[in-house]
mmCIF file of C-alpha atoms in Angstrom:
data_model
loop_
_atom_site.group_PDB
_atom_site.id
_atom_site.type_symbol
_atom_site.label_atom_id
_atom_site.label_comp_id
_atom_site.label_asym_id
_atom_site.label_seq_id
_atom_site.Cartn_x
_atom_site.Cartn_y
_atom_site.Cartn_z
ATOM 1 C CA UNK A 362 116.570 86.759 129.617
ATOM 2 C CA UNK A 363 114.701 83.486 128.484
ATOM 3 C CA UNK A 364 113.041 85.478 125.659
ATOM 4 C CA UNK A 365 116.173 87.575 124.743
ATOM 5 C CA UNK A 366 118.173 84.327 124.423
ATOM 6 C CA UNK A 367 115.490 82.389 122.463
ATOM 7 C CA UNK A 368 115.223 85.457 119.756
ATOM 8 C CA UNK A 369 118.871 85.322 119.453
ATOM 9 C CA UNK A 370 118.868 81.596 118.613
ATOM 10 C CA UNK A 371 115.995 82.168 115.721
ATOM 11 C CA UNK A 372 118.201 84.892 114.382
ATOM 12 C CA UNK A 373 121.475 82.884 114.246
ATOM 13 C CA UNK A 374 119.147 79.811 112.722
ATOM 14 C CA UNK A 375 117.938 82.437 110.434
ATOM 15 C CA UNK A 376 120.796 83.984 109.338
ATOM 16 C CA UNK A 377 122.419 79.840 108.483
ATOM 17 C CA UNK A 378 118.935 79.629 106.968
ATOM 18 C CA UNK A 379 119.254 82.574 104.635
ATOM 19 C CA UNK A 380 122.908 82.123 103.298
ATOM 20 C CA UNK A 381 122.650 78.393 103.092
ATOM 21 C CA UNK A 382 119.453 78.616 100.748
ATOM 22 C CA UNK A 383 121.276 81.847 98.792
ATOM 23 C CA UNK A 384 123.900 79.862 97.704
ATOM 24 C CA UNK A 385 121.885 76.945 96.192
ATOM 25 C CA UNK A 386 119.051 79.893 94.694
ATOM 26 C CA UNK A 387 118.587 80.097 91.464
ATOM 27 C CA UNK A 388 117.386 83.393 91.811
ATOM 28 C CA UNK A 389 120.706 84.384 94.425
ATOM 29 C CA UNK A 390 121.617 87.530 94.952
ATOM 30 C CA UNK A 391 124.893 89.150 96.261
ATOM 31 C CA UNK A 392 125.321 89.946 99.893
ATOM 32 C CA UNK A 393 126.167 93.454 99.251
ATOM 33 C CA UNK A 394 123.948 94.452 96.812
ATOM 34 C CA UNK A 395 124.411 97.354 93.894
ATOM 35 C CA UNK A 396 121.623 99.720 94.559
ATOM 36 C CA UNK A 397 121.766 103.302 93.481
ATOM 37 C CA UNK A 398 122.128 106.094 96.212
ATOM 38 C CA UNK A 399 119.658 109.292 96.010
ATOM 39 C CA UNK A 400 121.682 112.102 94.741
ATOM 40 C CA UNK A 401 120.911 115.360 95.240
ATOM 41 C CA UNK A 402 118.911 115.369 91.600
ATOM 42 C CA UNK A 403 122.345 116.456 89.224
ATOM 43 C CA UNK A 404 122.793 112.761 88.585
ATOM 44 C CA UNK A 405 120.804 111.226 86.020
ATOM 45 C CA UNK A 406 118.869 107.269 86.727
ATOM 46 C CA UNK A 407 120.534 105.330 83.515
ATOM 47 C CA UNK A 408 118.936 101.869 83.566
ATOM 48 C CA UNK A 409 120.909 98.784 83.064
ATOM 49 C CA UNK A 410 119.724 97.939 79.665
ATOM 50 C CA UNK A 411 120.925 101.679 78.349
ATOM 51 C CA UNK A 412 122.689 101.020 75.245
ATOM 52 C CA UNK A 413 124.651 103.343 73.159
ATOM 53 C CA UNK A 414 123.305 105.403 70.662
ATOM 54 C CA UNK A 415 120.162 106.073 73.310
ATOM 55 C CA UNK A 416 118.633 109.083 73.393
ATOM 56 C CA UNK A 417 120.397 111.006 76.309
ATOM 57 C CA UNK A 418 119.263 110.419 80.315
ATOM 58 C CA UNK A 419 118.675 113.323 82.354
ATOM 59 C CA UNK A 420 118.530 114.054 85.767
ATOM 60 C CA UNK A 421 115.705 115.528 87.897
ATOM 61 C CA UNK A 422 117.494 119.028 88.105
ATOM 62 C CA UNK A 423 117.689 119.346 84.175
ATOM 63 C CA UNK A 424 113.382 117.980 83.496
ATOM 64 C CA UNK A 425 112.945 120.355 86.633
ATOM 65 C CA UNK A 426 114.706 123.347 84.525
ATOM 66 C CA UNK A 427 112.939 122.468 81.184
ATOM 67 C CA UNK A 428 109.594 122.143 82.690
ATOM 68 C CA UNK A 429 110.459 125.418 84.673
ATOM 69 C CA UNK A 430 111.655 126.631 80.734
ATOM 70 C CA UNK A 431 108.301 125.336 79.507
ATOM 71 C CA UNK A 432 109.656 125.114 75.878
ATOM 72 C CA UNK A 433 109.929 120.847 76.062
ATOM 73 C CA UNK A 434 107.089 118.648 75.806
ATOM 74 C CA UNK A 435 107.086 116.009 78.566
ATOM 75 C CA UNK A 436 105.719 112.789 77.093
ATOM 76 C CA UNK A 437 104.271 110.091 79.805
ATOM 77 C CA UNK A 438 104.788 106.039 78.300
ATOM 78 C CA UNK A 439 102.602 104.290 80.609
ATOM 79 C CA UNK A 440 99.028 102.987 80.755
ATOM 80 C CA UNK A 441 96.293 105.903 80.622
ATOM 81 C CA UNK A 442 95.220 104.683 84.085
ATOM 82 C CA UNK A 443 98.577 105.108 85.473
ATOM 83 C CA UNK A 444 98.828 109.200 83.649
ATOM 84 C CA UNK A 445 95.026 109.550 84.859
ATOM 85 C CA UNK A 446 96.675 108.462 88.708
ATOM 86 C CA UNK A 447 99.652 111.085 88.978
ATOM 87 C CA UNK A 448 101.752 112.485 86.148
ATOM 88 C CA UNK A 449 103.952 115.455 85.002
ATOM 89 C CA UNK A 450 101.740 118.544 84.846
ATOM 90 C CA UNK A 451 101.060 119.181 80.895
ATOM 91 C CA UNK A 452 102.133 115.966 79.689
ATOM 92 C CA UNK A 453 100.927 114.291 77.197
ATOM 93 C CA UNK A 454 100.229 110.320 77.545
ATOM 94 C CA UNK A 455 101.867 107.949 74.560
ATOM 95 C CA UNK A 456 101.322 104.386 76.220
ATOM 96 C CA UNK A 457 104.183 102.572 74.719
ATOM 97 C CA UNK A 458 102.114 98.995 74.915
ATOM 98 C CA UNK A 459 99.078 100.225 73.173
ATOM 99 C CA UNK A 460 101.204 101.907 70.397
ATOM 100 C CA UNK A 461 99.608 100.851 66.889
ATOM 101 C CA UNK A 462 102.698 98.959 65.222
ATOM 102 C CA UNK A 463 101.383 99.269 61.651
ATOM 103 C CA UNK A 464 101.250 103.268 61.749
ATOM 104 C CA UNK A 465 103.375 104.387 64.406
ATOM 105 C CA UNK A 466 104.780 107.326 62.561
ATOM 106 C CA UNK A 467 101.136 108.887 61.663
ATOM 107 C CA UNK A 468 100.110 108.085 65.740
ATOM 108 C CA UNK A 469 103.321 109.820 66.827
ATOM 109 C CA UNK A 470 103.083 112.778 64.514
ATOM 110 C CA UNK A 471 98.877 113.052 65.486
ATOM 111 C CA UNK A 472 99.785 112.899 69.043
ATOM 112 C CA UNK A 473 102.536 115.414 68.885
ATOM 113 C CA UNK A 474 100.434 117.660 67.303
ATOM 114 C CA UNK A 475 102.658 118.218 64.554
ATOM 115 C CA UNK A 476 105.787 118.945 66.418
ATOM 116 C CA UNK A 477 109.036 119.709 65.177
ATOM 117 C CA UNK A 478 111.276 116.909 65.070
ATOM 118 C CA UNK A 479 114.010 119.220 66.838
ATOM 119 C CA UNK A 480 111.619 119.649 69.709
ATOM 120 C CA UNK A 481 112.992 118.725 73.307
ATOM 121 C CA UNK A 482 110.759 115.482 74.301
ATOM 122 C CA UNK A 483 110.884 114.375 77.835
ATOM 123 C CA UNK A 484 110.133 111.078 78.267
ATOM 124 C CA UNK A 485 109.299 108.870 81.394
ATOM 125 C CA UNK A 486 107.323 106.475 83.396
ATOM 126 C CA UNK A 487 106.973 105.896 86.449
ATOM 127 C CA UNK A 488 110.754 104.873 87.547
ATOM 128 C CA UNK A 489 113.221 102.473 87.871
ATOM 129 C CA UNK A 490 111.473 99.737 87.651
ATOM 130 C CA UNK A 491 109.509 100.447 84.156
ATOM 131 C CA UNK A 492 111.471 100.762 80.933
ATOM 132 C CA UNK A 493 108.618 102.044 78.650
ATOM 133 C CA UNK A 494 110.200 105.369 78.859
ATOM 134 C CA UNK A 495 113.096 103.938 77.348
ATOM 135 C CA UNK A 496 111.424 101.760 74.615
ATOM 136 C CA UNK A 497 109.209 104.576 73.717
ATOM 137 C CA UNK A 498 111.817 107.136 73.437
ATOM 138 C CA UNK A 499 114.279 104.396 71.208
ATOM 139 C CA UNK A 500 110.805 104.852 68.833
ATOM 140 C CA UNK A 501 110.469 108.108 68.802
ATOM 141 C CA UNK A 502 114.135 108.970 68.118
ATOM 142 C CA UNK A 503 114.155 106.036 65.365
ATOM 143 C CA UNK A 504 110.515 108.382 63.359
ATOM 144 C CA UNK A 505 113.290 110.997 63.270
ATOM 145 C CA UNK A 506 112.475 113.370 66.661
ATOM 146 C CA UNK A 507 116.323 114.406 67.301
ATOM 147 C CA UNK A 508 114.937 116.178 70.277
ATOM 148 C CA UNK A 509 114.376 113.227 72.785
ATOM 149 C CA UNK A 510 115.479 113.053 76.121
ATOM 150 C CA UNK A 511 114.977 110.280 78.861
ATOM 151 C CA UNK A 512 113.845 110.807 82.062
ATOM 152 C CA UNK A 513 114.309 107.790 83.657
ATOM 153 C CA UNK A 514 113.819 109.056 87.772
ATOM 154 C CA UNK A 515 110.214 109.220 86.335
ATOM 155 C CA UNK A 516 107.051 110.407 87.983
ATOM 156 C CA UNK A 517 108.059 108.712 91.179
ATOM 157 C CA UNK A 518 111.072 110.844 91.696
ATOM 158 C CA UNK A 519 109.196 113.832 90.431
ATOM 159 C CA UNK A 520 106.914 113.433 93.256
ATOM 160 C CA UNK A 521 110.226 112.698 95.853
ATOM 161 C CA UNK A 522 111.306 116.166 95.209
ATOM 162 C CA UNK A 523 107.996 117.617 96.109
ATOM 163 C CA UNK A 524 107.265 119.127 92.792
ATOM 164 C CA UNK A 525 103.886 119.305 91.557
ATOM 165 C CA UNK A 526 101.676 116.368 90.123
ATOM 166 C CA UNK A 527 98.552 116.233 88.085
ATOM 167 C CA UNK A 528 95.978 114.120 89.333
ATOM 168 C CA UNK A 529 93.019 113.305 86.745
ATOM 169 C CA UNK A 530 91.817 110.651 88.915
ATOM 170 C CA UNK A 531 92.121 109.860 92.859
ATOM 171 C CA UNK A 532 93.973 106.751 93.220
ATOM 172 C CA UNK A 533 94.347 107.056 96.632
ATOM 173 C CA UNK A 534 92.197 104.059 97.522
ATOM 174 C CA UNK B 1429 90.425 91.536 131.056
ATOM 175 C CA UNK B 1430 92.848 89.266 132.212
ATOM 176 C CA UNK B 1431 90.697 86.708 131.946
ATOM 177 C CA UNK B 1432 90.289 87.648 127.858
ATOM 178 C CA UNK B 1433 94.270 88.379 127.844
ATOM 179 C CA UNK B 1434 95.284 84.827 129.355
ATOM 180 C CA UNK B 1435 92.090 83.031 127.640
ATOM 181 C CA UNK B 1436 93.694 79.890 126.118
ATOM 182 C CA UNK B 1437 91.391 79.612 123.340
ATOM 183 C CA UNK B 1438 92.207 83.976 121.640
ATOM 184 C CA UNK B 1439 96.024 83.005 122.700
ATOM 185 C CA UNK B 1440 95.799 80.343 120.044
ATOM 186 C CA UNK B 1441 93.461 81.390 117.645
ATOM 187 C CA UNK B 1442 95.994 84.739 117.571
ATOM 188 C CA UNK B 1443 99.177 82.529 117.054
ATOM 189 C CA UNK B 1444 97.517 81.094 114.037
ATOM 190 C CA UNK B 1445 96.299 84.379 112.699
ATOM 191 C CA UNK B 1446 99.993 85.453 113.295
ATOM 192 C CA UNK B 1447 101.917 82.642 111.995
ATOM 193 C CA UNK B 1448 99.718 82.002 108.932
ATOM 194 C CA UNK B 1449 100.347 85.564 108.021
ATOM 195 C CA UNK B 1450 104.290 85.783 108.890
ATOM 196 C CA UNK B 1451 104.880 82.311 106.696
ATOM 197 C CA UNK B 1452 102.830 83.350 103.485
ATOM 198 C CA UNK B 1453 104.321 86.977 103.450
ATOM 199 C CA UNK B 1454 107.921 85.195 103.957
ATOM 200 C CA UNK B 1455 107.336 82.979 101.060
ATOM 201 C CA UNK B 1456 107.164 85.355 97.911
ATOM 202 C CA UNK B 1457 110.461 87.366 99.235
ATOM 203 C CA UNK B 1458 112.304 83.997 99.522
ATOM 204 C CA UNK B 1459 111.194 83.074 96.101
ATOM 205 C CA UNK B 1460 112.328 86.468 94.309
ATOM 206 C CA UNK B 1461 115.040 87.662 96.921
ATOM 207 C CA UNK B 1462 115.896 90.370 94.355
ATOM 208 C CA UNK B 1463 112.265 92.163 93.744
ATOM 209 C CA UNK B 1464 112.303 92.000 97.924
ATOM 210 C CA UNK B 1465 115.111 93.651 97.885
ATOM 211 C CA UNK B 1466 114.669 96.325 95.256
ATOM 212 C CA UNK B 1467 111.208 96.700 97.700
ATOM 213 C CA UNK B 1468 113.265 97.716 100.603
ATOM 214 C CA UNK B 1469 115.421 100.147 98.696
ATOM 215 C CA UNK B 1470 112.478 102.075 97.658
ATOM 216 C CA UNK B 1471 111.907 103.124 101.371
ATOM 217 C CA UNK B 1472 115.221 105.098 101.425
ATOM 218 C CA UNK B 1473 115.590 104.217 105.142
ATOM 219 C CA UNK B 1474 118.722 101.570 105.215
ATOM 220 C CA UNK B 1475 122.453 101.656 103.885
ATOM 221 C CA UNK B 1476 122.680 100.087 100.303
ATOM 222 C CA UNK B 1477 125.228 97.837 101.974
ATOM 223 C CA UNK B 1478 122.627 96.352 104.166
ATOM 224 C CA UNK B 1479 119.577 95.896 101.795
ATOM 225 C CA UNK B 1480 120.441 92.473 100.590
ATOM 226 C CA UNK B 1481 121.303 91.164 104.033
ATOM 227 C CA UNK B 1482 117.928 92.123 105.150
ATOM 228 C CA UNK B 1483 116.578 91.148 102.095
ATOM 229 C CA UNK B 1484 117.883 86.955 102.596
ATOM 230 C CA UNK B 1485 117.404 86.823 106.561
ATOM 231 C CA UNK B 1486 114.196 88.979 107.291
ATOM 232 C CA UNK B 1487 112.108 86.525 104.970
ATOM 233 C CA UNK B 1488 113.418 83.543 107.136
ATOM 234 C CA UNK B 1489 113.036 85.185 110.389
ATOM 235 C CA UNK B 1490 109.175 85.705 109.648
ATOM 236 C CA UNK B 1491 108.784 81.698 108.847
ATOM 237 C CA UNK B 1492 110.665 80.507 112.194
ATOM 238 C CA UNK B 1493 109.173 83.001 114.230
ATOM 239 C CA UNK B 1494 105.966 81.624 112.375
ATOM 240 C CA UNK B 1495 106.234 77.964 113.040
ATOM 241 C CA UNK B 1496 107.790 79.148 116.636
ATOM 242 C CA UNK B 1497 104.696 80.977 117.402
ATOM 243 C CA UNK B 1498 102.749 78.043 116.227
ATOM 244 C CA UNK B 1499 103.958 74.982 117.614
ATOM 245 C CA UNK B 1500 104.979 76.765 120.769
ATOM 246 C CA UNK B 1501 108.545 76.431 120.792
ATOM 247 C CA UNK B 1502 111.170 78.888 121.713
ATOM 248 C CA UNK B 1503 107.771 81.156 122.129
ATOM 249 C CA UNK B 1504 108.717 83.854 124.110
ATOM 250 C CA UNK B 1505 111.542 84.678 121.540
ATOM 251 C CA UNK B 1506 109.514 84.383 118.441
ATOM 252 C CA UNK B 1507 106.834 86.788 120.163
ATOM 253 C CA UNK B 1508 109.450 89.264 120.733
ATOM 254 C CA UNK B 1509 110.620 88.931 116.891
ATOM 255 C CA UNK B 1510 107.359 89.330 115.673
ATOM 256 C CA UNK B 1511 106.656 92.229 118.096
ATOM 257 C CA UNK B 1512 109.729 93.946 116.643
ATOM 258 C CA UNK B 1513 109.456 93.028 112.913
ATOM 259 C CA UNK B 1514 105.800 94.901 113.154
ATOM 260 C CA UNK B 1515 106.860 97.703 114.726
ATOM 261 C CA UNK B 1516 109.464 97.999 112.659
ATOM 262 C CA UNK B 1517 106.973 97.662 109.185
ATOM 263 C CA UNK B 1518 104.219 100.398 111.020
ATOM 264 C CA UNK B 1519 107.443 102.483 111.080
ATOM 265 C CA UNK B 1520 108.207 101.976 107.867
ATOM 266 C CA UNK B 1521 104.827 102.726 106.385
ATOM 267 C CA UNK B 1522 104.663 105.679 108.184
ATOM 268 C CA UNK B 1523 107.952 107.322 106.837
ATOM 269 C CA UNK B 1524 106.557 106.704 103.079
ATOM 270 C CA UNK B 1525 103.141 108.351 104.058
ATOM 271 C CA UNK B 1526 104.604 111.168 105.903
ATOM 272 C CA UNK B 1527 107.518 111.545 102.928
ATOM 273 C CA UNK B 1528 104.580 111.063 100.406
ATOM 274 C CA UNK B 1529 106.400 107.980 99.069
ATOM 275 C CA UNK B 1530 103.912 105.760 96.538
ATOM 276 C CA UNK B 1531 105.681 102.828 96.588
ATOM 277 C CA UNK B 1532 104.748 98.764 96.776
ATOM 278 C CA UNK B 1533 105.016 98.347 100.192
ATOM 279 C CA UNK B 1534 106.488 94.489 99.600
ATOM 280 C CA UNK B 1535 104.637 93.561 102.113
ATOM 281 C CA UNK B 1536 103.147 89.992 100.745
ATOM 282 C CA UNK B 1537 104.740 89.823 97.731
ATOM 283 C CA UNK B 1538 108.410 90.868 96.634
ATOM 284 C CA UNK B 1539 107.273 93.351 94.536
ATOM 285 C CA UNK B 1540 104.280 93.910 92.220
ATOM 286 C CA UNK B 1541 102.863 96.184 89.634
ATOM 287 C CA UNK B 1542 100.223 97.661 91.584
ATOM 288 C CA UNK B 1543 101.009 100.083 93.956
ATOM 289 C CA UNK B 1544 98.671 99.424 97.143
ATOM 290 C CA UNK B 1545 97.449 102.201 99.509
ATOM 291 C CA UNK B 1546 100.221 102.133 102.480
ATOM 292 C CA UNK B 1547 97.218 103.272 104.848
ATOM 293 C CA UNK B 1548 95.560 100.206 104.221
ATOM 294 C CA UNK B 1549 98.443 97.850 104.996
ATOM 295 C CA UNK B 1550 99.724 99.796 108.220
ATOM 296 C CA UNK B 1551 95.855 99.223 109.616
ATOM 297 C CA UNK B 1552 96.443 95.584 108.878
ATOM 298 C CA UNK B 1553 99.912 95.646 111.037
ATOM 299 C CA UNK B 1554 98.239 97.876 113.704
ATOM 300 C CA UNK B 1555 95.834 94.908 113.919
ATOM 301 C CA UNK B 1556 98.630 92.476 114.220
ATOM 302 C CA UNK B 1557 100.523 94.346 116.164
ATOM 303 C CA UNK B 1558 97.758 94.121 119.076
ATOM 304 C CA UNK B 1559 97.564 90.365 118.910
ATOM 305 C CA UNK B 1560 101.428 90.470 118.954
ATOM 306 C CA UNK B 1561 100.952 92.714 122.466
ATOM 307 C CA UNK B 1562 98.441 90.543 123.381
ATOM 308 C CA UNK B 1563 101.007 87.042 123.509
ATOM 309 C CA UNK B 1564 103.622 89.414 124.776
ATOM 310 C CA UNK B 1565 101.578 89.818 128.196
ATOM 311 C CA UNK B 1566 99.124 86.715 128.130
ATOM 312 C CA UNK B 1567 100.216 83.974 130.286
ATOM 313 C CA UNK B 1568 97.829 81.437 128.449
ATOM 314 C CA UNK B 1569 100.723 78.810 128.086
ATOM 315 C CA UNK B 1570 98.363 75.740 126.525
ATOM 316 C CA UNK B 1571 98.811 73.929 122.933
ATOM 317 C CA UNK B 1572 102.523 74.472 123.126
ATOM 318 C CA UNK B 1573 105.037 71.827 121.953
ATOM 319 C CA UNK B 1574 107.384 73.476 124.800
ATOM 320 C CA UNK B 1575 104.919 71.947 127.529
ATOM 321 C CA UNK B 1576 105.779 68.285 126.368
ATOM 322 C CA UNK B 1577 109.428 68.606 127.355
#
């Protein structure tokens, strides 16, 4: 009873602890925070810093379909080590921080392979919390590729929903 | 055994281990509360509603429990926290391995970039988890502020 009562008294100085430090943080947050809820895969992860005019955000049941389709090209923004770790079967990696600023139309064009600027793109990273998918895409729709689509759930909820990931290298450890 | 299991000297040197650990991992989640709590929403386990409530008193709970542990006051009750909050991380863990999650666990830090095997840092909480056991039945009762009063 001793032990119950002393846990309860930590808690309740806790508790005075953790408000009473939120409301002087300069980092505070809300106590009920906004955080998204998993959908069933129709609904499509839009990022805060969307902005209109962005290429369009898709859900996991519509890059499911198109990689099912096989006619889009799925386009991975992040580090090679990262694609090497886990990424979209058949993608192709275009790491948005080592793009080459000076001729980023010639590297896009030479990575696509010559692709036609209608072509569905699928871009992502790994999820929510990287926005190179979003940068990169911004690019690519700005060299003229009508075609691009965000996939902002990423490789992360790819691999939620069980679907199949290529592994060039074993991260594991 | 119960010699080992009441030895003043491993009932110590296990509070420090414990405390020393439960302070440092508070620290970065008090200093980014909102990383900490993005960290817990990646689990999928709790209510949205609940995350951020977690997120500001689990992170103080770890550093009284801590200096509890250490000093040896209101002991019993921090051992029992501590007991629970482990249990509670090894179950954790476990969901994202068995669900295949690869997520930061944020475990010692709020959140970071890498992504750190959850294998590795479930055999770490095993570990702690059997000192935790260990105070939870040891009747070693020395080096404890509680004794002065």
């Amino acid at each position: 009873m001793n032990m119950l009562r002393q846990a309860f008294v930590l808690l309740f100085f806790a508790s005075i602890l953790a408000f009473g430090v939120n409301s002087f943080h300069p980092n505070a947050i809300p106590l009920i925070g906004e955080y998204r809820e998993l959908t069933e895969g129709s609904e499509p992860v839009i990022p805060p810093s969307a902005a209109e005019g962005d290429p369009p955000f898709i859900a996991i049941n519509e890059a499911r379909s198109d990689y099912q389709a096989g006619s889009s090209l799925f386009i991975d923004a992040r580090d090679p080590s990262e694609f090497d770790c886990g990424t979209i079967p058949g993608s192709i990696n275009m790491p948005f921080e080592y793009l080459p600023e000076d001729s980023l139309e010639q590297y896009m064009d030479s990575v696509l392979a010559g692709a036609a600027k209608e072509q569905t793109l699928i871009v992502f990273c790994s999820g929510e919390e990287c926005d190179v998918s979003l940068h990169l895409a911004r690019n690519l729709q700005a060299y003229g590729y009508i075609g691009v689509k965000i996939f902002f759930g990423g490789a992360r909820e790819w691999e939620n929903f069980k679907l199949e990931i290529e592994r060039r290298v074993d991260c594991a450890e | 055994m119960r010699r080992i299991i009441d030895s003043d000297i491993i009932a110590l040197m296990a509070r420090i281990i414990l405390a020393g650990i439960f302070i440092l991992a508070a620290y970065y989640k008090i200093v980014d509360p909102t990383a900490f709590g993005t960290a817990i929403w990646n689990y999928h386990i709790l209510p949205t509603q609940t995350i951020n409530i977690i997120a500001l008193v689990l992170p103080w709970l770890e550093i009284l429990a801590g200096i509890a542990l250490l000093v040896g006051a209101y002991y019993r009750g921090a051992i029992l926290w501590i007991n629970i909050m482990l249990l509670v991380f090894i179950a954790a863990l476990a969901s994202t391995i068995y669900r295949g999650l690869d997520i930061d666990c944020g475990c010692f830090k709020a959140a970071s970039s890498a992504v750190g095997p959850a294998w590795d840092q479930m055999n770490l909480d095993i570990g702690l988890l059997v000192l935790a056991l260990l105070l939870l039945v040891s009747r070693a009762r020395k080096w404890q502020l509680a004794n002065l009063f």
